[in-house]
PDB file of C-alpha atoms in Angstrom:
ATOM      1  CA  LYS D   1      88.333  58.984  62.276  1.00  0.00           C
ATOM      2  CA  ALA D   2      84.725  60.065  62.136  1.00  0.00           C
ATOM      3  CA  GLY D   3      84.036  63.180  60.114  1.00  0.00           C
ATOM      4  CA  VAL D   4      82.227  66.338  61.151  1.00  0.00           C
ATOM      5  CA  THR D   5      78.676  65.568  62.190  1.00  0.00           C
ATOM      6  CA  GLN D   6      75.752  67.942  62.270  1.00  0.00           C
ATOM      7  CA  THR D   7      72.356  67.454  63.853  1.00  0.00           C
ATOM      8  CA  PRO D   8      69.623  67.580  62.927  1.00  0.00           C
ATOM      9  CA  ARG D   9      70.034  67.094  59.185  1.00  0.00           C
ATOM     10  CA  TYR D  10      66.660  68.596  58.351  1.00  0.00           C
ATOM     11  CA  LEU D  11      64.438  70.997  60.201  1.00  0.00           C
ATOM     12  CA  ILE D  12      61.155  72.772  59.510  1.00  0.00           C
ATOM     13  CA  LYS D  13      60.206  75.771  61.609  1.00  0.00           C
ATOM     14  CA  THR D  14      57.740  78.636  61.384  1.00  0.00           C
ATOM     15  CA  ARG D  15      58.446  82.344  61.418  1.00  0.00           C
ATOM     16  CA  GLY D  16      59.126  83.748  64.849  1.00  0.00           C
ATOM     17  CA  GLN D  17      60.383  80.479  66.315  1.00  0.00           C
ATOM     18  CA  GLN D  18      63.969  79.863  67.328  1.00  0.00           C
ATOM     19  CA  VAL D  19      66.259  76.995  66.392  1.00  0.00           C
ATOM     20  CA  THR D  20      69.459  75.433  67.704  1.00  0.00           C
ATOM     21  CA  LEU D  21      71.819  73.518  65.437  1.00  0.00           C
ATOM     22  CA  SER D  22      74.649  71.335  66.632  1.00  0.00           C
ATOM     23  CA  CYS D  23      78.069  70.516  65.217  1.00  0.00           C
ATOM     24  CA  SER D  24      80.560  67.917  66.451  1.00  0.00           C
ATOM     25  CA  PRO D  25      84.014  68.477  64.936  1.00  0.00           C
ATOM     26  CA  ILE D  26      86.527  65.794  64.065  1.00  0.00           C
ATOM     27  CA  SER D  27      88.104  64.418  67.224  1.00  0.00           C
ATOM     28  CA  GLY D  28      91.040  66.623  68.262  1.00  0.00           C
ATOM     29  CA  HIS D  29      89.978  69.622  66.212  1.00  0.00           C
ATOM     30  CA  ARG D  30      89.598  72.803  68.232  1.00  0.00           C
ATOM     31  CA  SER D  31      88.330  75.247  65.607  1.00  0.00           C
ATOM     32  CA  VAL D  32      84.739  75.304  64.358  1.00  0.00           C
ATOM     33  CA  SER D  33      83.324  77.711  61.784  1.00  0.00           C
ATOM     34  CA  TRP D  34      79.726  78.114  60.674  1.00  0.00           C
ATOM     35  CA  TYR D  35      78.447  79.096  57.221  1.00  0.00           C
ATOM     36  CA  GLN D  36      75.052  79.760  55.681  1.00  0.00           C
ATOM     37  CA  GLN D  37      74.498  78.600  52.093  1.00  0.00           C
ATOM     38  CA  THR D  38      71.630  79.867  49.940  1.00  0.00           C
ATOM     39  CA  PRO D  39      71.145  79.707  46.153  1.00  0.00           C
ATOM     40  CA  GLY D  40      71.235  83.496  45.876  1.00  0.00           C
ATOM     41  CA  GLN D  41      74.113  84.406  48.200  1.00  0.00           C
ATOM     42  CA  GLY D  42      76.210  81.255  48.124  1.00  0.00           C
ATOM     43  CA  LEU D  43      78.289  80.335  51.164  1.00  0.00           C
ATOM     44  CA  GLN D  44      78.523  83.127  53.729  1.00  0.00           C
ATOM     45  CA  PHE D  45      80.595  83.070  56.892  1.00  0.00           C
ATOM     46  CA  LEU D  46      78.676  83.296  60.160  1.00  0.00           C
ATOM     47  CA  PHE D  47      81.236  82.871  62.947  1.00  0.00           C
ATOM     48  CA  GLU D  48      84.333  81.006  64.054  1.00  0.00           C
ATOM     49  CA  TYR D  49      85.131  79.537  67.446  1.00  0.00           C
ATOM     50  CA  PHE D  50      88.452  78.386  68.802  1.00  0.00           C
ATOM     51  CA  SER D  51      88.901  76.932  72.281  1.00  0.00           C
ATOM     52  CA  GLU D  52      85.458  78.180  73.372  1.00  0.00           C
ATOM     53  CA  THR D  53      86.116  81.778  72.212  1.00  0.00           C
ATOM     54  CA  GLN D  54      84.494  83.497  69.269  1.00  0.00           C
ATOM     55  CA  ARG D  55      87.367  84.607  67.094  1.00  0.00           C
ATOM     56  CA  ASN D  56      85.600  85.972  64.020  1.00  0.00           C
ATOM     57  CA  LYS D  57      82.070  87.064  63.245  1.00  0.00           C
ATOM     58  CA  GLY D  58      80.409  87.589  59.893  1.00  0.00           C
ATOM     59  CA  ASN D  59      77.926  90.236  58.869  1.00  0.00           C
ATOM     60  CA  PHE D  60      74.768  88.667  60.214  1.00  0.00           C
ATOM     61  CA  PRO D  61      72.226  90.204  62.598  1.00  0.00           C
ATOM     62  CA  GLY D  62      72.337  89.562  66.320  1.00  0.00           C
ATOM     63  CA  ARG D  63      69.577  86.956  65.948  1.00  0.00           C
ATOM     64  CA  PHE D  64      72.369  84.605  64.943  1.00  0.00           C
ATOM     65  CA  SER D  65      74.529  83.461  67.827  1.00  0.00           C
ATOM     66  CA  GLY D  66      76.767  80.569  68.683  1.00  0.00           C
ATOM     67  CA  ARG D  67      78.923  78.985  71.295  1.00  0.00           C
ATOM     68  CA  GLN D  68      81.551  76.317  71.687  1.00  0.00           C
ATOM     69  CA  PHE D  69      81.877  73.882  74.532  1.00  0.00           C
ATOM     70  CA  SER D  70      85.001  72.555  76.241  1.00  0.00           C
ATOM     71  CA  ASN D  71      84.838  69.366  74.135  1.00  0.00           C
ATOM     72  CA  SER D  72      84.920  71.588  70.982  1.00  0.00           C
ATOM     73  CA  ARG D  73      81.325  70.776  70.045  1.00  0.00           C
ATOM     74  CA  SER D  74      79.530  73.877  68.856  1.00  0.00           C
ATOM     75  CA  GLU D  75      75.967  75.089  68.629  1.00  0.00           C
ATOM     76  CA  MET D  76      74.437  77.938  66.724  1.00  0.00           C
ATOM     77  CA  ASN D  77      71.123  79.530  67.533  1.00  0.00           C
ATOM     78  CA  VAL D  78      68.817  81.610  65.390  1.00  0.00           C
ATOM     79  CA  SER D  79      66.083  83.458  67.221  1.00  0.00           C
ATOM     80  CA  THR D  80      62.928  85.001  65.766  1.00  0.00           C
ATOM     81  CA  LEU D  81      63.225  83.075  62.514  1.00  0.00           C
ATOM     82  CA  GLU D  82      62.462  84.817  59.222  1.00  0.00           C
ATOM     83  CA  LEU D  83      61.603  83.254  55.857  1.00  0.00           C
ATOM     84  CA  GLY D  84      65.001  84.392  54.551  1.00  0.00           C
ATOM     85  CA  ASP D  85      66.762  82.209  57.125  1.00  0.00           C
ATOM     86  CA  SER D  86      65.839  79.137  55.081  1.00  0.00           C
ATOM     87  CA  ALA D  87      69.203  77.751  54.051  1.00  0.00           C
ATOM     88  CA  LEU D  88      71.763  75.003  54.392  1.00  0.00           C
ATOM     89  CA  TYR D  89      73.835  75.633  57.513  1.00  0.00           C
ATOM     90  CA  LEU D  90      77.304  74.136  57.352  1.00  0.00           C
ATOM     91  CA  CYS D  91      79.974  73.818  59.968  1.00  0.00           C
ATOM     92  CA  ALA D  92      83.643  73.170  59.337  1.00  0.00           C
ATOM     93  CA  SER D  93      86.390  72.093  61.702  1.00  0.00           C
ATOM     94  CA  SER D  94      90.171  72.320  61.654  1.00  0.00           C
ATOM     95  CA  PHE D  95      92.846  71.181  64.044  1.00  0.00           C
ATOM     96  CA  ALA D  96      94.507  74.359  65.259  1.00  0.00           C
ATOM     97  CA  GLY D  97      92.431  77.027  63.572  1.00  0.00           C
ATOM     98  CA  ARG D  98      95.307  78.376  61.512  1.00  0.00           C
ATOM     99  CA  GLY D  99      94.462  80.002  58.218  1.00  0.00           C
ATOM    100  CA  GLN D 100      96.243  77.607  55.920  1.00  0.00           C
ATOM    101  CA  GLU D 101      94.931  74.416  57.457  1.00  0.00           C
ATOM    102  CA  THR D 102      92.517  72.129  55.667  1.00  0.00           C
ATOM    103  CA  GLN D 103      88.970  72.637  56.835  1.00  0.00           C
ATOM    104  CA  TYR D 104      86.580  69.722  56.952  1.00  0.00           C
ATOM    105  CA  PHE D 105      82.921  70.432  56.370  1.00  0.00           C
ATOM    106  CA  GLY D 106      79.976  68.541  57.767  1.00  0.00           C
ATOM    107  CA  PRO D 107      76.962  67.503  55.666  1.00  0.00           C
ATOM    108  CA  GLY D 108      74.942  70.494  56.840  1.00  0.00           C
ATOM    109  CA  THR D 109      71.545  71.116  58.402  1.00  0.00           C
ATOM    110  CA  ARG D 110      68.862  72.116  55.954  1.00  0.00           C
ATOM    111  CA  LEU D 111      66.485  74.588  57.621  1.00  0.00           C
ATOM    112  CA  LEU D 112      63.147  75.488  56.092  1.00  0.00           C
ATOM    113  CA  VAL D 113      61.234  78.386  57.620  1.00  0.00           C
ATOM    114  CA  LEU D 114      57.530  78.533  56.779  1.00  0.00           C
TER     115      LEU D 114
ATOM    116  CA  SER C   1      84.950  95.311  50.265  1.00  0.00           C
ATOM    117  CA  GLN C   2      86.462  91.990  49.236  1.00  0.00           C
ATOM    118  CA  LYS C   3      84.792  90.342  46.286  1.00  0.00           C
ATOM    119  CA  ILE C   4      85.248  86.976  44.583  1.00  0.00           C
ATOM    120  CA  GLU C   5      83.814  86.113  41.203  1.00  0.00           C
ATOM    121  CA  GLN C   6      83.708  82.758  39.506  1.00  0.00           C
ATOM    122  CA  ASN C   7      83.096  83.654  35.908  1.00  0.00           C
ATOM    123  CA  SER C   8      80.885  80.810  34.795  1.00  0.00           C
ATOM    124  CA  GLU C   9      77.894  79.514  36.686  1.00  0.00           C
ATOM    125  CA  ALA C  10      77.947  76.372  34.568  1.00  0.00           C
ATOM    126  CA  LEU C  11      80.447  74.612  32.366  1.00  0.00           C
ATOM    127  CA  ASN C  12      79.659  71.631  30.146  1.00  0.00           C
ATOM    128  CA  ILE C  13      82.469  69.576  28.638  1.00  0.00           C
ATOM    129  CA  GLN C  14      83.011  66.144  27.124  1.00  0.00           C
ATOM    130  CA  GLU C  15      84.778  63.323  28.886  1.00  0.00           C
ATOM    131  CA  GLY C  16      88.510  63.355  28.334  1.00  0.00           C
ATOM    132  CA  LYS C  17      88.751  67.111  27.805  1.00  0.00           C
ATOM    133  CA  THR C  18      90.339  69.601  30.181  1.00  0.00           C
ATOM    134  CA  ALA C  19      87.993  71.728  32.281  1.00  0.00           C
ATOM    135  CA  THR C  20      89.244  75.199  33.194  1.00  0.00           C
ATOM    136  CA  LEU C  21      87.461  77.196  35.884  1.00  0.00           C
ATOM    137  CA  THR C  22      88.247  80.830  36.712  1.00  0.00           C
ATOM    138  CA  CYS C  23      88.232  82.697  40.007  1.00  0.00           C
ATOM    139  CA  ASN C  24      88.817  86.452  40.139  1.00  0.00           C
ATOM    140  CA  TYR C  25      89.003  88.633  43.218  1.00  0.00           C
ATOM    141  CA  THR C  26      89.152  92.359  43.936  1.00  0.00           C
ATOM    142  CA  ASN C  27      90.060  94.692  46.778  1.00  0.00           C
ATOM    143  CA  TYR C  28      92.250  92.087  48.354  1.00  0.00           C
ATOM    144  CA  SER C  29      95.737  90.607  48.582  1.00  0.00           C
ATOM    145  CA  PRO C  30      95.212  87.125  50.056  1.00  0.00           C
ATOM    146  CA  ALA C  31      97.999  85.038  51.491  1.00  0.00           C
ATOM    147  CA  TYR C  32      96.452  81.918  49.931  1.00  0.00           C
ATOM    148  CA  LEU C  33      93.501  80.627  47.968  1.00  0.00           C
ATOM    149  CA  GLN C  34      91.621  77.354  48.260  1.00  0.00           C
ATOM    150  CA  TRP C  35      89.465  75.260  45.947  1.00  0.00           C
ATOM    151  CA  TYR C  36      86.631  73.035  47.134  1.00  0.00           C
ATOM    152  CA  ARG C  37      84.286  70.554  45.494  1.00  0.00           C
ATOM    153  CA  GLN C  38      80.635  70.323  46.519  1.00  0.00           C
ATOM    154  CA  ASP C  39      78.216  67.605  45.481  1.00  0.00           C
ATOM    155  CA  PRO C  40      74.441  68.123  45.766  1.00  0.00           C
ATOM    156  CA  GLY C  41      73.204  67.813  49.333  1.00  0.00           C
ATOM    157  CA  ARG C  42      76.724  67.581  50.776  1.00  0.00           C
ATOM    158  CA  GLY C  43      79.226  69.889  52.402  1.00  0.00           C
ATOM    159  CA  PRO C  44      82.219  71.201  50.461  1.00  0.00           C
ATOM    160  CA  VAL C  45      85.318  69.009  50.291  1.00  0.00           C
ATOM    161  CA  PHE C  46      88.774  70.594  50.278  1.00  0.00           C
ATOM    162  CA  LEU C  47      90.814  69.988  47.117  1.00  0.00           C
ATOM    163  CA  LEU C  48      93.839  72.274  46.946  1.00  0.00           C
ATOM    164  CA  LEU C  49      95.439  75.264  48.647  1.00  0.00           C
ATOM    165  CA  ILE C  50      97.892  77.552  46.847  1.00  0.00           C
ATOM    166  CA  ARG C  51      99.935  80.239  48.600  1.00  0.00           C
ATOM    167  CA  GLU C  52     100.660  83.724  47.284  1.00  0.00           C
ATOM    168  CA  ASN C  53     104.294  82.844  46.562  1.00  0.00           C
ATOM    169  CA  GLU C  54     103.346  79.745  44.543  1.00  0.00           C
ATOM    170  CA  LYS C  55     102.533  80.054  40.865  1.00  0.00           C
ATOM    171  CA  GLU C  56     101.169  76.555  40.333  1.00  0.00           C
ATOM    172  CA  LYS C  57     100.179  73.492  42.304  1.00  0.00           C
ATOM    173  CA  ARG C  58      99.226  70.014  41.124  1.00  0.00           C
ATOM    174  CA  LYS C  59      97.440  67.038  42.646  1.00  0.00           C
ATOM    175  CA  GLU C  60      96.795  64.058  40.405  1.00  0.00           C
ATOM    176  CA  ARG C  61      94.583  65.383  37.554  1.00  0.00           C
ATOM    177  CA  LEU C  62      94.088  68.765  39.214  1.00  0.00           C
ATOM    178  CA  LYS C  63      96.170  71.892  38.629  1.00  0.00           C
ATOM    179  CA  VAL C  64      95.742  75.308  40.189  1.00  0.00           C
ATOM    180  CA  THR C  65      97.485  78.538  39.219  1.00  0.00           C
ATOM    181  CA  PHE C  66      97.570  81.752  41.216  1.00  0.00           C
ATOM    182  CA  ASP C  67      98.387  85.093  39.577  1.00  0.00           C
ATOM    183  CA  THR C  68      98.499  87.786  42.250  1.00  0.00           C
ATOM    184  CA  THR C  69      99.078  90.510  39.635  1.00  0.00           C
ATOM    185  CA  LEU C  70      95.947  89.611  37.687  1.00  0.00           C
ATOM    186  CA  LYS C  71      94.175  88.713  40.943  1.00  0.00           C
ATOM    187  CA  GLN C  72      93.092  85.442  39.400  1.00  0.00           C
ATOM    188  CA  SER C  73      93.251  81.720  39.985  1.00  0.00           C
ATOM    189  CA  LEU C  74      92.652  79.069  37.343  1.00  0.00           C
ATOM    190  CA  PHE C  75      91.570  75.541  38.267  1.00  0.00           C
ATOM    191  CA  HIS C  76      92.150  72.799  35.694  1.00  0.00           C
ATOM    192  CA  ILE C  77      90.878  69.218  35.644  1.00  0.00           C
ATOM    193  CA  THR C  78      92.642  67.211  32.968  1.00  0.00           C
ATOM    194  CA  ALA C  79      91.218  64.055  31.354  1.00  0.00           C
ATOM    195  CA  SER C  80      87.871  64.886  32.912  1.00  0.00           C
ATOM    196  CA  GLN C  81      85.429  62.119  33.822  1.00  0.00           C
ATOM    197  CA  PRO C  82      81.668  62.096  34.500  1.00  0.00           C
ATOM    198  CA  ALA C  83      82.538  61.573  38.191  1.00  0.00           C
ATOM    199  CA  ASP C  84      84.122  65.043  38.167  1.00  0.00           C
ATOM    200  CA  SER C  85      80.666  66.575  37.704  1.00  0.00           C
ATOM    201  CA  ALA C  86      80.073  68.804  40.728  1.00  0.00           C
ATOM    202  CA  THR C  87      80.147  72.428  41.841  1.00  0.00           C
ATOM    203  CA  TYR C  88      83.618  73.857  42.382  1.00  0.00           C
ATOM    204  CA  LEU C  89      84.135  76.738  44.784  1.00  0.00           C
ATOM    205  CA  CYS C  90      87.085  79.019  45.265  1.00  0.00           C
ATOM    206  CA  ALA C  91      87.689  80.576  48.663  1.00  0.00           C
ATOM    207  CA  LEU C  92      89.933  83.248  50.143  1.00  0.00           C
ATOM    208  CA  PRO C  93      90.726  84.007  53.785  1.00  0.00           C
ATOM    209  CA  ARG C  94      88.401  86.588  55.245  1.00  0.00           C
ATOM    210  CA  ASN C  95      91.187  88.182  57.260  1.00  0.00           C
ATOM    211  CA  GLN C  96      94.732  87.585  58.438  1.00  0.00           C
ATOM    212  CA  ALA C  97      93.893  85.403  61.422  1.00  0.00           C
ATOM    213  CA  GLY C  98      91.723  82.373  61.823  1.00  0.00           C
ATOM    214  CA  THR C  99      90.058  80.122  59.307  1.00  0.00           C
ATOM    215  CA  ALA C 100      87.087  82.234  58.149  1.00  0.00           C
ATOM    216  CA  LEU C 101      86.696  82.086  54.375  1.00  0.00           C
ATOM    217  CA  ILE C 102      84.965  84.114  51.681  1.00  0.00           C
ATOM    218  CA  PHE C 103      83.588  81.844  48.960  1.00  0.00           C
ATOM    219  CA  GLY C 104      82.796  82.443  45.339  1.00  0.00           C
ATOM    220  CA  LYS C 105      79.347  81.328  44.208  1.00  0.00           C
ATOM    221  CA  GLY C 106      80.789  78.350  42.416  1.00  0.00           C
ATOM    222  CA  THR C 107      80.918  76.877  38.939  1.00  0.00           C
ATOM    223  CA  THR C 108      78.844  73.782  38.248  1.00  0.00           C
ATOM    224  CA  LEU C 109      80.775  71.432  35.996  1.00  0.00           C
ATOM    225  CA  SER C 110      78.995  68.771  33.953  1.00  0.00           C
ATOM    226  CA  VAL C 111      81.116  66.159  32.186  1.00  0.00           C
ATOM    227  CA  SER C 112      79.268  64.105  29.612  1.00  0.00           C
ATOM    228  CA  SER C 113      80.410  60.725  28.332  1.00  0.00           C
TER     229      SER C 113
END
């Protein structure tokens, strides 16, 4: 089975632009979560989707948004980029979205905002 | 608010020794705790999950303990090898439902031969 894939792997943007990142979960998995990882803050939860519905949301501003499609693929969007948005963005998938399930992380998208 | 602390940012040990990593949490009573491994430039990889009613769990050379009174988990790697060098993260559920996790900042383990 193919693992979680994320595209693009690397991205350079300038302040004020917007960006869309994509995540394809493992086949059959219906839950996708997104995390931001920075050296200072570590891994921080952004949001979780299950069967196209946002189930949990982290403490990030409204510039961060996401969605999930009927095939479970997910996208996250960051509008009006700021320098502090430079980070590794990771998505994770699980089969049924239950708390004690194993989550499988993708390799991440490294975003650099100049 | 919930808080997780991994006591050491870095841990250096010699090959063959046992590495012990600590995870403490406050303001929380989690139903389970997870440990992940992350290599540079890669996403975290799940290692072990331990539930609140389990004191200890083992998988090959890995052992995790969970003390809900002390609000602490210990992660042990026995007979450590250079290939065990990585950052190890502990994680707790953010709330009762769903898969959202709160992560510690990690401990970077270096095993020298």
